PDB file of C-alpha atoms and ligand atoms in Angstrom:
ATOM      1  CA  MET N   1      -5.306 -12.458 -38.840  1.00  0.00           C
ATOM      2  CA  LEU N   2      -6.662 -13.256 -36.136  1.00  0.00           C
ATOM      3  CA  THR N   3      -7.246 -11.511 -33.034  1.00  0.00           C
ATOM      4  CA  VAL N   4      -5.897 -12.818 -29.502  1.00  0.00           C
ATOM      5  CA  ALA N   5      -7.281 -11.634 -26.078  1.00  0.00           C
ATOM      6  CA  LEU N   6      -4.197 -13.254 -23.404  1.00  0.00           C
ATOM      7  CA  PRO N   7      -4.815 -12.266 -19.380  1.00  0.00           C
ATOM      8  CA  LYS N   8      -1.794 -10.797 -18.694  1.00  0.00           C
ATOM      9  CA  GLY N   9       0.458 -12.486 -16.271  1.00  0.00           C
ATOM     10  CA  ARG N  10       1.186 -16.350 -16.352  1.00  0.00           C
ATOM     11  CA  ILE N  11      -1.347 -17.402 -18.346  1.00  0.00           C
ATOM     12  CA  ALA N  12      -0.127 -14.769 -21.066  1.00  0.00           C
ATOM     13  CA  GLU N  13       3.078 -16.538 -20.837  1.00  0.00           C
ATOM     14  CA  GLU N  14       2.043 -20.358 -21.067  1.00  0.00           C
ATOM     15  CA  THR N  15      -0.362 -19.866 -23.817  1.00  0.00           C
ATOM     16  CA  LEU N  16       2.638 -17.599 -25.967  1.00  0.00           C
ATOM     17  CA  GLU N  17       4.833 -21.093 -25.477  1.00  0.00           C
ATOM     18  CA  ILE N  18       1.468 -23.333 -27.130  1.00  0.00           C
ATOM     19  CA  PHE N  19       1.719 -20.705 -30.165  1.00  0.00           C
ATOM     20  CA  GLU N  20       5.487 -20.747 -30.080  1.00  0.00           C
ATOM     21  CA  GLN N  21       5.462 -25.038 -29.655  1.00  0.00           C
ATOM     22  CA  ILE N  22       3.192 -25.118 -32.963  1.00  0.00           C
ATOM     23  CA  PHE N  23       3.893 -22.566 -35.588  1.00  0.00           C
ATOM     24  CA  GLY N  24       7.697 -22.756 -34.560  1.00  0.00           C
ATOM     25  CA  THR N  25       8.409 -19.028 -33.721  1.00  0.00           C
ATOM     26  CA  THR N  26       8.784 -16.993 -30.482  1.00  0.00           C
ATOM     27  CA  PHE N  27       5.694 -14.524 -29.574  1.00  0.00           C
ATOM     28  CA  ARG N  28       7.456 -11.952 -26.847  1.00  0.00           C
ATOM     29  CA  PHE N  29       5.301  -8.703 -26.197  1.00  0.00           C
ATOM     30  CA  ASP N  30       8.089  -5.867 -26.464  1.00  0.00           C
ATOM     31  CA  ASP N  31       8.605  -4.191 -22.797  1.00  0.00           C
ATOM     32  CA  ARG N  32       5.050  -2.119 -22.020  1.00  0.00           C
ATOM     33  CA  LYS N  33       3.869  -2.870 -25.389  1.00  0.00           C
ATOM     34  CA  LEU N  34      -0.147  -4.172 -25.239  1.00  0.00           C
ATOM     35  CA  ILE N  35      -0.490  -5.615 -29.253  1.00  0.00           C
ATOM     36  CA  LEU N  36       1.841  -8.055 -30.437  1.00  0.00           C
ATOM     37  CA  GLU N  37       1.592  -8.822 -34.171  1.00  0.00           C
ATOM     38  CA  ALA N  38       3.301 -12.255 -35.718  1.00  0.00           C
ATOM     39  CA  ASP N  39       2.482 -14.654 -38.086  1.00  0.00           C
ATOM     40  CA  GLY N  40      -0.632 -13.781 -39.123  1.00  0.00           C
ATOM     41  CA  PHE N  41      -1.561 -12.786 -35.214  1.00  0.00           C
ATOM     42  CA  ARG N  42      -2.594 -10.113 -33.143  1.00  0.00           C
ATOM     43  CA  PHE N  43      -2.153 -10.591 -29.536  1.00  0.00           C
ATOM     44  CA  LEU N  44      -3.540  -8.335 -26.927  1.00  0.00           C
ATOM     45  CA  LEU N  45      -2.160  -8.166 -23.403  1.00  0.00           C
ATOM     46  CA  VAL N  46      -5.525  -7.237 -21.017  1.00  0.00           C
ATOM     47  CA  ARG N  47      -6.783  -7.759 -17.341  1.00  0.00           C
ATOM     48  CA  ASN N  48      -8.105 -10.864 -16.847  1.00  0.00           C
ATOM     49  CA  GLN N  49     -11.353 -10.027 -15.938  1.00  0.00           C
ATOM     50  CA  ASP N  50     -11.450  -7.647 -18.870  1.00  0.00           C
ATOM     51  CA  VAL N  51     -10.927 -10.444 -21.439  1.00  0.00           C
ATOM     52  CA  PRO N  52     -14.395 -11.258 -21.704  1.00  0.00           C
ATOM     53  CA  ALA N  53     -15.716  -8.020 -22.855  1.00  0.00           C
ATOM     54  CA  TYR N  54     -12.719  -7.751 -25.813  1.00  0.00           C
ATOM     55  CA  VAL N  55     -14.025 -10.944 -27.166  1.00  0.00           C
ATOM     56  CA  LEU N  56     -17.809 -10.415 -26.424  1.00  0.00           C
ATOM     57  CA  HIS N  57     -17.556  -6.832 -28.502  1.00  0.00           C
ATOM     58  CA  GLN N  58     -15.551  -8.800 -30.971  1.00  0.00           C
ATOM     59  CA  SER N  59     -12.308  -6.718 -30.309  1.00  0.00           C
ATOM     60  CA  ALA N  60     -10.675  -9.949 -30.309  1.00  0.00           C
ATOM     61  CA  ASP N  61     -11.964 -12.688 -32.135  1.00  0.00           C
ATOM     62  CA  ILE N  62     -10.709 -15.517 -29.695  1.00  0.00           C
ATOM     63  CA  GLY N  63      -9.339 -15.036 -26.184  1.00  0.00           C
ATOM     64  CA  VAL N  64      -7.762 -16.929 -23.112  1.00  0.00           C
ATOM     65  CA  VAL N  65      -9.173 -17.225 -19.649  1.00  0.00           C
ATOM     66  CA  GLY N  66     -10.153 -18.794 -16.405  1.00  0.00           C
ATOM     67  CA  LEU N  67     -13.768 -20.313 -16.000  1.00  0.00           C
ATOM     68  CA  ASP N  68     -13.955 -18.530 -12.898  1.00  0.00           C
ATOM     69  CA  VAL N  69     -14.033 -15.374 -14.633  1.00  0.00           C
ATOM     70  CA  LEU N  70     -16.648 -16.615 -16.921  1.00  0.00           C
ATOM     71  CA  GLU N  71     -18.730 -17.858 -14.486  1.00  0.00           C
ATOM     72  CA  GLU N  72     -18.501 -14.357 -12.695  1.00  0.00           C
ATOM     73  CA  LYS N  73     -19.103 -12.197 -16.090  1.00  0.00           C
ATOM     74  CA  ASP N  74     -21.845 -14.870 -17.522  1.00  0.00           C
ATOM     75  CA  GLU N  75     -21.866 -13.328 -21.247  1.00  0.00           C
ATOM     76  CA  ASP N  76     -22.919 -14.973 -24.448  1.00  0.00           C
ATOM     77  CA  LEU N  77     -18.770 -16.774 -25.321  1.00  0.00           C
ATOM     78  CA  LEU N  78     -18.415 -19.798 -26.973  1.00  0.00           C
ATOM     79  CA  ARG N  79     -16.227 -21.988 -24.544  1.00  0.00           C
ATOM     80  CA  LEU N  80     -13.862 -23.879 -26.890  1.00  0.00           C
ATOM     81  CA  LEU N  81     -11.426 -25.776 -25.194  1.00  0.00           C
ATOM     82  CA  ASP N  82     -10.584 -26.477 -21.681  1.00  0.00           C
ATOM     83  CA  LEU N  83      -6.094 -25.423 -21.618  1.00  0.00           C
ATOM     84  CA  GLY N  84      -5.460 -26.966 -18.640  1.00  0.00           C
ATOM     85  CA  ILE N  85      -3.354 -24.684 -17.612  1.00  0.00           C
ATOM     86  CA  GLY N  86      -3.903 -21.424 -14.357  1.00  0.00           C
ATOM     87  CA  LYS N  87      -5.991 -23.963 -12.493  1.00  0.00           C
ATOM     88  CA  CYS N  88      -7.360 -22.814  -9.171  1.00  0.00           C
ATOM     89  CA  LYS N  89     -10.218 -23.011  -7.258  1.00  0.00           C
ATOM     90  CA  VAL N  90     -13.295 -20.554  -5.847  1.00  0.00           C
ATOM     91  CA  CYS N  91     -13.874 -21.496  -2.540  1.00  0.00           C
ATOM     92  CA  VAL N  92     -16.054 -19.844   0.645  1.00  0.00           C
ATOM     93  CA  GLY N  93     -13.014 -19.446   3.482  1.00  0.00           C
ATOM     94  CA  ILE N  94     -14.208 -18.745   6.777  1.00  0.00           C
ATOM     95  CA  GLN N  95     -11.724 -18.292  10.450  1.00  0.00           C
ATOM     96  CA  GLU N  96     -10.100 -21.191  11.908  1.00  0.00           C
ATOM     97  CA  GLY N  97     -12.443 -22.875  14.802  1.00  0.00           C
ATOM     98  CA  LYS N  98     -15.074 -21.927  13.101  1.00  0.00           C
ATOM     99  CA  GLU N  99     -18.008 -23.014  10.748  1.00  0.00           C
ATOM    100  CA  ILE N 100     -20.828 -21.779   9.018  1.00  0.00           C
ATOM    101  CA  ASP N 101     -24.151 -20.921  11.200  1.00  0.00           C
ATOM    102  CA  TYR N 102     -26.614 -22.323   8.842  1.00  0.00           C
ATOM    103  CA  SER N 103     -29.009 -20.644  11.099  1.00  0.00           C
ATOM    104  CA  ALA N 104     -27.939 -16.913  11.247  1.00  0.00           C
ATOM    105  CA  PRO N 105     -31.060 -14.709   9.580  1.00  0.00           C
ATOM    106  CA  GLU N 106     -28.000 -13.730   7.014  1.00  0.00           C
ATOM    107  CA  LEU N 107     -24.745 -14.516   6.526  1.00  0.00           C
ATOM    108  CA  LYS N 108     -22.037 -11.730   5.478  1.00  0.00           C
ATOM    109  CA  VAL N 109     -20.119 -12.644   2.624  1.00  0.00           C
ATOM    110  CA  ALA N 110     -16.656 -10.948   1.424  1.00  0.00           C
ATOM    111  CA  THR N 111     -15.835 -11.353  -2.825  1.00  0.00           C
ATOM    112  CA  LYS N 112     -15.425 -10.057  -5.106  1.00  0.00           C
ATOM    113  CA  MET N 113     -17.306 -12.867  -7.250  1.00  0.00           C
ATOM    114  CA  THR N 114     -20.556 -11.370  -6.547  1.00  0.00           C
ATOM    115  CA  HIS N 115     -22.527 -13.242  -9.308  1.00  0.00           C
ATOM    116  CA  ILE N 116     -20.878 -16.732  -8.156  1.00  0.00           C
ATOM    117  CA  ALA N 117     -21.081 -16.390  -4.617  1.00  0.00           C
ATOM    118  CA  GLN N 118     -25.155 -14.718  -4.870  1.00  0.00           C
ATOM    119  CA  LYS N 119     -25.825 -17.939  -7.004  1.00  0.00           C
ATOM    120  CA  TYR N 120     -24.177 -20.034  -4.631  1.00  0.00           C
ATOM    121  CA  PHE N 121     -25.662 -18.750  -1.838  1.00  0.00           C
ATOM    122  CA  SER N 122     -29.226 -19.141  -3.489  1.00  0.00           C
ATOM    123  CA  LYS N 123     -29.274 -22.416  -4.438  1.00  0.00           C
ATOM    124  CA  LYS N 124     -28.499 -23.044  -1.205  1.00  0.00           C
ATOM    125  CA  ALA N 125     -31.602 -20.991   0.015  1.00  0.00           C
ATOM    126  CA  MET N 126     -29.445 -19.223   2.802  1.00  0.00           C
ATOM    127  CA  ALA N 127     -30.060 -15.300   2.828  1.00  0.00           C
ATOM    128  CA  VAL N 128     -26.702 -13.315   2.626  1.00  0.00           C
ATOM    129  CA  GLU N 129     -25.022  -9.827   2.310  1.00  0.00           C
ATOM    130  CA  ILE N 130     -22.663  -9.664  -0.436  1.00  0.00           C
ATOM    131  CA  ILE N 131     -20.187  -6.994   0.188  1.00  0.00           C
ATOM    132  CA  LYS N 132     -18.001  -6.438  -3.104  1.00  0.00           C
ATOM    133  CA  LEU N 133     -14.505  -6.162  -2.623  1.00  0.00           C
ATOM    134  CA  TYR N 134     -11.878  -5.784  -4.877  1.00  0.00           C
ATOM    135  CA  GLY N 135      -8.768  -7.296  -3.474  1.00  0.00           C
ATOM    136  CA  SER N 136      -6.784  -8.626   0.054  1.00  0.00           C
ATOM    137  CA  ILE N 137     -10.320 -10.425   0.496  1.00  0.00           C
ATOM    138  CA  GLU N 138      -8.770 -12.896   3.282  1.00  0.00           C
ATOM    139  CA  LEU N 139      -8.762  -9.797   5.659  1.00  0.00           C
ATOM    140  CA  ALA N 140     -12.754  -9.187   5.448  1.00  0.00           C
ATOM    141  CA  PRO N 141     -13.776 -11.657   8.443  1.00  0.00           C
ATOM    142  CA  LEU N 142     -10.341 -10.554  10.221  1.00  0.00           C
ATOM    143  CA  VAL N 143     -11.747  -7.648  11.341  1.00  0.00           C
ATOM    144  CA  GLY N 144     -15.694  -8.388  11.505  1.00  0.00           C
ATOM    145  CA  LEU N 145     -16.408  -6.927   7.707  1.00  0.00           C
ATOM    146  CA  SER N 146     -17.935 -10.450   6.815  1.00  0.00           C
ATOM    147  CA  ASP N 147     -18.381 -13.875   8.183  1.00  0.00           C
ATOM    148  CA  VAL N 148     -17.037 -15.627   5.066  1.00  0.00           C
ATOM    149  CA  ILE N 149     -15.592 -14.656   2.121  1.00  0.00           C
ATOM    150  CA  VAL N 150     -15.785 -16.490  -1.668  1.00  0.00           C
ATOM    151  CA  ASP N 151     -12.464 -16.031  -2.682  1.00  0.00           C
ATOM    152  CA  ILE N 152      -9.665 -17.682  -5.300  1.00  0.00           C
ATOM    153  CA  VAL N 153      -7.432 -20.419  -3.546  1.00  0.00           C
ATOM    154  CA  GLU N 154      -4.517 -21.603  -5.421  1.00  0.00           C
ATOM    155  CA  THR N 155      -2.099 -22.705  -3.037  1.00  0.00           C
ATOM    156  CA  GLY N 156      -3.810 -21.971  -0.349  1.00  0.00           C
ATOM    157  CA  SER N 157      -1.115 -19.946   1.658  1.00  0.00           C
ATOM    158  CA  THR N 158      -3.027 -16.917   1.717  1.00  0.00           C
ATOM    159  CA  MET N 159      -5.755 -18.407   3.876  1.00  0.00           C
ATOM    160  CA  LYS N 160      -3.235 -19.960   5.550  1.00  0.00           C
ATOM    161  CA  GLN N 161      -1.144 -17.396   6.925  1.00  0.00           C
ATOM    162  CA  ASN N 162      -4.661 -15.691   7.152  1.00  0.00           C
ATOM    163  CA  GLY N 163      -6.087 -17.790   9.898  1.00  0.00           C
ATOM    164  CA  LEU N 164      -8.669 -18.789   7.356  1.00  0.00           C
ATOM    165  CA  LYS N 165      -9.678 -21.917   6.065  1.00  0.00           C
ATOM    166  CA  VAL N 166     -11.465 -23.624   2.922  1.00  0.00           C
ATOM    167  CA  VAL N 167     -14.992 -24.974   3.979  1.00  0.00           C
ATOM    168  CA  GLU N 168     -16.885 -25.388   0.363  1.00  0.00           C
ATOM    169  CA  THR N 169     -15.266 -25.481  -2.566  1.00  0.00           C
ATOM    170  CA  ILE N 170     -17.567 -23.899  -5.134  1.00  0.00           C
ATOM    171  CA  LEU N 171     -15.676 -24.322  -8.510  1.00  0.00           C
ATOM    172  CA  GLU N 172     -12.705 -25.553  -9.883  1.00  0.00           C
ATOM    173  CA  SER N 173     -11.195 -23.161 -12.486  1.00  0.00           C
ATOM    174  CA  SER N 174      -8.680 -23.501 -15.274  1.00  0.00           C
ATOM    175  CA  ALA N 175      -8.256 -21.262 -18.645  1.00  0.00           C
ATOM    176  CA  TYR N 176     -10.476 -21.832 -21.678  1.00  0.00           C
ATOM    177  CA  LEU N 177      -9.688 -21.138 -25.023  1.00  0.00           C
ATOM    178  CA  ILE N 178     -12.964 -18.897 -25.806  1.00  0.00           C
ATOM    179  CA  ALA N 179     -14.284 -17.200 -29.339  1.00  0.00           C
ATOM    180  CA  ASN N 180     -16.646 -14.806 -30.198  1.00  0.00           C
ATOM    181  CA  LYS N 181     -19.668 -16.094 -31.391  1.00  0.00           C
ATOM    182  CA  ASN N 182     -19.654 -14.259 -35.064  1.00  0.00           C
ATOM    183  CA  SER N 183     -15.998 -14.793 -35.288  1.00  0.00           C
ATOM    184  CA  PHE N 184     -16.367 -18.466 -35.318  1.00  0.00           C
ATOM    185  CA  ILE N 185     -18.754 -18.219 -38.279  1.00  0.00           C
ATOM    186  CA  GLU N 186     -17.129 -15.580 -39.725  1.00  0.00           C
ATOM    187  CA  LYS N 187     -13.354 -17.276 -39.155  1.00  0.00           C
ATOM    188  CA  LYS N 188     -14.291 -20.368 -38.713  1.00  0.00           C
ATOM    189  CA  GLU N 189     -11.737 -22.467 -40.475  1.00  0.00           C
ATOM    190  CA  GLU N 190      -8.512 -20.551 -38.380  1.00  0.00           C
ATOM    191  CA  ILE N 191     -10.516 -21.093 -35.210  1.00  0.00           C
ATOM    192  CA  THR N 192     -10.726 -24.666 -35.626  1.00  0.00           C
ATOM    193  CA  SER N 193      -7.909 -25.080 -37.518  1.00  0.00           C
ATOM    194  CA  LEU N 194      -6.139 -23.478 -34.055  1.00  0.00           C
ATOM    195  CA  TYR N 195      -8.183 -25.752 -31.698  1.00  0.00           C
ATOM    196  CA  HIS N 196      -6.985 -29.309 -33.333  1.00  0.00           C
ATOM    197  CA  GLN N 197      -3.274 -27.425 -32.924  1.00  0.00           C
ATOM    198  CA  ILE N 198      -3.706 -26.578 -29.363  1.00  0.00           C
ATOM    199  CA  HIS N 199      -5.961 -29.200 -28.678  1.00  0.00           C
ATOM    200  CA  THR N 200      -3.049 -31.598 -30.063  1.00  0.00           C
ATOM    201  CA  VAL N 201      -0.078 -29.711 -27.835  1.00  0.00           C
ATOM    202  CA  ILE N 202      -1.793 -29.642 -25.112  1.00  0.00           C
ATOM    203  CA  GLN N 203      -2.634 -33.669 -25.440  1.00  0.00           C
ATOM    204  CA  SER N 204       0.962 -34.543 -25.897  1.00  0.00           C
ATOM    205  CA  LYS N 205       1.922 -32.281 -22.733  1.00  0.00           C
ATOM    206  CA  ALA N 206      -0.747 -34.125 -20.715  1.00  0.00           C
ATOM    207  CA  LYS N 207       0.865 -37.145 -21.597  1.00  0.00           C
ATOM    208  CA  GLN N 208       4.299 -36.560 -21.438  1.00  0.00           C
ATOM    209  CA  LYS N 209       3.342 -35.559 -17.196  1.00  0.00           C
ATOM    210  CA  ALA N 210       1.068 -38.779 -17.037  1.00  0.00           C
TER     211      ALA N 210
HETATM  212  C1  PRP Q   1      -5.693 -14.326  -5.365  1.00  0.00           C
HETATM  213  C2  PRP Q   1      -6.482 -14.551  -4.471  1.00  0.00           C
HETATM  214  C3  PRP Q   1      -5.995 -14.921  -3.322  1.00  0.00           C
HETATM  215  C4  PRP Q   1      -4.712 -15.296  -3.896  1.00  0.00           C
HETATM  216  C5  PRP Q   1      -4.832 -17.121  -3.144  1.00  0.00           C
HETATM  217  O1  PRP Q   1      -5.575 -12.965  -5.409  1.00  0.00           O
HETATM  218  O2  PRP Q   1      -7.988 -13.596  -4.341  1.00  0.00           O
HETATM  219  O3  PRP Q   1      -6.019 -13.525  -2.295  1.00  0.00           O
HETATM  220  O4  PRP Q   1      -4.618 -15.041  -4.891  1.00  0.00           O
HETATM  221  O5  PRP Q   1      -3.245 -17.375  -3.837  1.00  0.00           O
HETATM  222  P1  PRP Q   1      -2.774 -18.759  -3.076  1.00  0.00           P
HETATM  223  O6  PRP Q   1      -3.857 -19.408  -2.633  1.00  0.00           O
HETATM  224  O7  PRP Q   1      -1.761 -19.044  -3.711  1.00  0.00           O
HETATM  225  O8  PRP Q   1      -2.611 -17.996  -2.053  1.00  0.00           O
HETATM  226  P2  PRP Q   1      -4.163 -12.369  -6.198  1.00  0.00           P
HETATM  227  O9  PRP Q   1      -2.760 -12.688  -5.939  1.00  0.00           O
HETATM  228  O10 PRP Q   1      -4.610 -12.467  -7.511  1.00  0.00           O
HETATM  229  O11 PRP Q   1      -4.275 -10.860  -5.279  1.00  0.00           O
HETATM  230  P3  PRP Q   1      -5.757  -9.542  -5.949  1.00  0.00           P
HETATM  231  O12 PRP Q   1      -6.650 -10.026  -4.539  1.00  0.00           O
HETATM  232  O13 PRP Q   1      -5.191  -8.577  -5.867  1.00  0.00           O
HETATM  233  O14 PRP Q   1      -6.655 -10.306  -6.555  1.00  0.00           O
END
């Protein structure tokens, strides 16, 4: 039995569709249930940011999670495969008509991704004050809480509708299949065979698109 942690929402749905294609059965969570057991798998439905914790502590053998979350958490996990779904970017945003003031003694950065933001500006040798927020990040520069934001951009409409623009892209993200290192040793055959099956499905999907 393989336990698979999935992030609630579209990525979970798209991952289950891949499993359905492989195994020719239906994988659906009942109403509010958080565990689904079927066909030798146990799927866990968790918050996106919590997937690394479930896999790191081996409550799940494998998981699916965005590269943005993996980079932010920076845990000791195996990255097996880019699934090519859940694409988004982590960007620096600023108000339209403004530019980053590189001469300022300190740049105020609002973000929920403090680790990614800190690392990015350290590399540029810029002094920053990081303001940790949990959502609605785009609001911060509009009310003077920060000079810039570091946030997820998918369609770009949240930034646009709030008068912000992307000035720099830090990371191009998509969902990855990850594994716990011990599970990968203990259940190597199961995980490797699943890896190959998923790989085949996403390759044929990519060919259909091309
Ligand atoms: C994310 C992100 C942006 C928005 C970007 O927020 O923080 O606000 O999506 O998407 P867009 O480019 O398509 O407009 P999310 O909806 O996950 O909510 P949160 O702020 O509560 O995390």
